[in-house]
Short mmCIF file of C-alpha atoms in Angstrom, two decimals:
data_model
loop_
_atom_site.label_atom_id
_atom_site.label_comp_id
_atom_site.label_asym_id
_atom_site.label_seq_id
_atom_site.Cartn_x
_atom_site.Cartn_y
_atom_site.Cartn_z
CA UNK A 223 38.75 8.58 -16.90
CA UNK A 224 41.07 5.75 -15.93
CA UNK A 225 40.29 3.47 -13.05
CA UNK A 226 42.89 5.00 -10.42
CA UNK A 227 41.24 8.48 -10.87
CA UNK A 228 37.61 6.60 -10.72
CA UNK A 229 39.11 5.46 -7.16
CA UNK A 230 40.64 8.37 -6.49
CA UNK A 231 37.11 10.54 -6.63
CA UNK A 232 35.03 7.50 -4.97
CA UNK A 233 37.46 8.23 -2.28
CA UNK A 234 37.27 11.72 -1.59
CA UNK A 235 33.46 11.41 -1.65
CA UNK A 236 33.77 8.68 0.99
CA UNK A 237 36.05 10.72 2.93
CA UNK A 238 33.76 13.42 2.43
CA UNK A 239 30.97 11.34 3.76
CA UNK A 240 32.89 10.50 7.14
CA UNK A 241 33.74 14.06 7.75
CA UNK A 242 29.83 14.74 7.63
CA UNK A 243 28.92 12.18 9.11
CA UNK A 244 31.77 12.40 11.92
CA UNK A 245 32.29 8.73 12.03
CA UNK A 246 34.89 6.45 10.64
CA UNK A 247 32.99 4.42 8.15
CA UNK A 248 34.37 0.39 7.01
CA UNK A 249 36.81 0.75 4.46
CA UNK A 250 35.88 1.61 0.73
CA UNK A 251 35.84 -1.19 -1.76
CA UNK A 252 38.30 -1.79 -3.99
CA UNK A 253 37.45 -1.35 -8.06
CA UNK A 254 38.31 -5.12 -8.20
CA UNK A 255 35.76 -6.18 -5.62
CA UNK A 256 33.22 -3.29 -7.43
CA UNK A 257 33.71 -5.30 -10.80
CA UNK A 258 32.41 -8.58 -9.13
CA UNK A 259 29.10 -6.95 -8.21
CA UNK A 260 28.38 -5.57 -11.12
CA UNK A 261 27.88 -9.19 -12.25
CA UNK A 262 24.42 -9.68 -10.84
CA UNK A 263 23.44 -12.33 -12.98
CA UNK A 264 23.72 -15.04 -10.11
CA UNK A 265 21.12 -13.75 -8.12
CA UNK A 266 18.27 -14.95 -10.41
CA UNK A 267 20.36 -18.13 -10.10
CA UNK A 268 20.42 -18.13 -5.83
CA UNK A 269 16.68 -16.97 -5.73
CA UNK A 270 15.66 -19.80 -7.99
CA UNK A 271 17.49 -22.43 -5.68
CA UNK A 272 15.80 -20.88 -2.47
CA UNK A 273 12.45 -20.76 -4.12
CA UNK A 274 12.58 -24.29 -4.96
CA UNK A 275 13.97 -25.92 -1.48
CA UNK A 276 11.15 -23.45 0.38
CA UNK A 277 8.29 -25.12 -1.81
CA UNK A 278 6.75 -28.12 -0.68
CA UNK A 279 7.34 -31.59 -2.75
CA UNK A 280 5.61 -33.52 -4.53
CA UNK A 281 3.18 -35.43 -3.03
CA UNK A 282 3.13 -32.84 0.06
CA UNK A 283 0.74 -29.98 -1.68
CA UNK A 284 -2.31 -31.39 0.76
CA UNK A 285 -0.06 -31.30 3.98
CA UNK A 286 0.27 -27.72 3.93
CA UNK A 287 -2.98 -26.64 2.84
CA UNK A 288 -5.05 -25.10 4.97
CA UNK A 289 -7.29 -28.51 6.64
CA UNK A 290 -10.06 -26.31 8.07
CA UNK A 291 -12.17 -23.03 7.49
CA UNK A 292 -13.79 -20.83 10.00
CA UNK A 293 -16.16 -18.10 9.08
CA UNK A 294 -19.11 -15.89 11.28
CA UNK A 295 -22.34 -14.96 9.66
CA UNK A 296 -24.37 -12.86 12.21
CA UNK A 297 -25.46 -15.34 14.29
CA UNK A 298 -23.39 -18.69 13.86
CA UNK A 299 -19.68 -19.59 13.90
CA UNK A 300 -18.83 -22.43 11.17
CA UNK A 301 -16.58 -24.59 10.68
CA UNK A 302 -15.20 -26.49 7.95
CA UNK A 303 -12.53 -29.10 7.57
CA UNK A 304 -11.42 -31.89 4.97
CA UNK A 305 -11.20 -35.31 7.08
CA UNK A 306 -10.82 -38.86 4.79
CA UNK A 307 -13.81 -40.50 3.61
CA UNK A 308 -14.33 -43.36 6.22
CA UNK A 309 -13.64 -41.33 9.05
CA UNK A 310 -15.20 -41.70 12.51
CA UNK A 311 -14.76 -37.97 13.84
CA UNK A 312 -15.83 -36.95 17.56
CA UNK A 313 -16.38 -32.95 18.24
CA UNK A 314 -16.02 -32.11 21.44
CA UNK A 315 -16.92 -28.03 21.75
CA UNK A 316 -16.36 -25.26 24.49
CA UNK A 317 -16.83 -21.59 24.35
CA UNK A 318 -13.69 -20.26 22.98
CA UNK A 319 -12.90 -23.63 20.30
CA UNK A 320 -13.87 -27.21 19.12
CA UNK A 321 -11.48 -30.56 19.51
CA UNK A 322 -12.31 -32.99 16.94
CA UNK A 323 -11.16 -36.87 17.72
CA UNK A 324 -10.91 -39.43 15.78
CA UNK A 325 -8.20 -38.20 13.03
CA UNK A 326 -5.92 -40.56 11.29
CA UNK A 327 -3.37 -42.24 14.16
CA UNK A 328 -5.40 -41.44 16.65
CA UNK A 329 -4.75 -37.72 16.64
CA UNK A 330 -7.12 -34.86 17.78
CA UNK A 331 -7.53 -31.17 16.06
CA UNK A 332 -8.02 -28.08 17.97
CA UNK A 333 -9.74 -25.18 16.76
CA UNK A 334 -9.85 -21.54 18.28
CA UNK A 335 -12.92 -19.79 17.40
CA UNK A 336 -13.08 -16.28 16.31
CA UNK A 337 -15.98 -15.61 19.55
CA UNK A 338 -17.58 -17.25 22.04
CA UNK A 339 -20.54 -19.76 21.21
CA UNK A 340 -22.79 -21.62 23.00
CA UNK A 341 -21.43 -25.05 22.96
CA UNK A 342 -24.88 -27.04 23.89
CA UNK A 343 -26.66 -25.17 20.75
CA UNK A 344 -24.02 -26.71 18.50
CA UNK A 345 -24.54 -29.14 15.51
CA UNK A 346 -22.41 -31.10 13.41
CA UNK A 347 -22.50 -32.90 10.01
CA UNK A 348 -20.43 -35.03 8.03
CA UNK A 349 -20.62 -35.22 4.08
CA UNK A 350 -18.35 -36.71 1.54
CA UNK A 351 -15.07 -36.13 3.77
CA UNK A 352 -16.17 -32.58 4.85
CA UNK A 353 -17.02 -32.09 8.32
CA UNK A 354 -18.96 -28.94 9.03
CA UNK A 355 -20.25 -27.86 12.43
CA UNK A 356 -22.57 -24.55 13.12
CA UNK A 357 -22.21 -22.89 16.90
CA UNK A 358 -24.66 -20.41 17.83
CA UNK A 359 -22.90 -17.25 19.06
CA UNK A 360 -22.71 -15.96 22.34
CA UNK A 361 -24.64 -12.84 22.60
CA UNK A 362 -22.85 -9.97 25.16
CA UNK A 363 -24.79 -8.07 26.85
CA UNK A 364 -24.32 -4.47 27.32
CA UNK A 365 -26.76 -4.19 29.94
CA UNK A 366 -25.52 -3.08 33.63
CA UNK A 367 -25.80 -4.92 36.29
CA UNK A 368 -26.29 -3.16 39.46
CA UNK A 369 -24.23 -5.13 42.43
CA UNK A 370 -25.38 -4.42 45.86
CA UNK A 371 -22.49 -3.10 48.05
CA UNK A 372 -21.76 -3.82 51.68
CA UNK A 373 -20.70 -1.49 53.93
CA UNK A 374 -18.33 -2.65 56.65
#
């Protein structure tokens, strides 16, 4: 089969497809521009290049790992995080997360917490550039309260 009958049938069966489909559909290819995509060997080439300008340089790798770790055991809420070895680090806590001062230029760290905790039950340590600091957990009650109601 020579390539004006190949375009001849890939044109029935896209005018066969509009019919069903009772639309006008963009126009069909030509064989020319069908030829250039059957040369796929650029893509390796283009997703190669976009790996390599969405990975992180050189020198970076520690920016964009994660700098802290949160994780519950039954009672506590922990947390972890990688600070440099002479730091002077100031946790400040609340129910719902934990602000840690002192970071290189001055900067703070916020930290939402997976629950509540009881911020006055906290403790923190500091080891070798790892700061870890254990919240007791807020217990919820399921209890009822009964509320008196006025009548007025």
């Amino acid at each position: 089969m020579n390539r004006k009958d190949n375009d001849n049938q890939n044109r029935s069966r896209w005018e066969a497809l509009e019919s069903l489909l009772g639309t006008k559909l963009p126009a069909l290819p030509s064989s020319e521009h069908m030829d250039l995509w059957k040369d796929t060997s650029w893509v390796g080439d283009y997703v190669q290049n976009m790996l390599e300008k969405s990975m992180p340089k050189k020198g970076m790798i520690n920016a964009f790992q994660p700098q802290e770790e949160v994780f519950q055991t039954h009672n506590y809420v922990i947390v972890k995080t990688n600070m440099e070895n002479n730091s002077n680090p100031i946790v400040k806590i609340r129910a719902d997360q934990v602000k840690i001062d002192g970071l290189r230029n001055n900067k703070s760290q916020i930290i939402r917490l997976p629950c509540h905790v009881i911020p006055h039950l906290s403790r923190a340590s500091y080891k070798d550039g790892i700061l870890q600091i254990k919240m007791r957990k807020k217990k919820i009650s399921t209890a009822y309260h009964e509320v008196s109601v006025r009548y007025l």
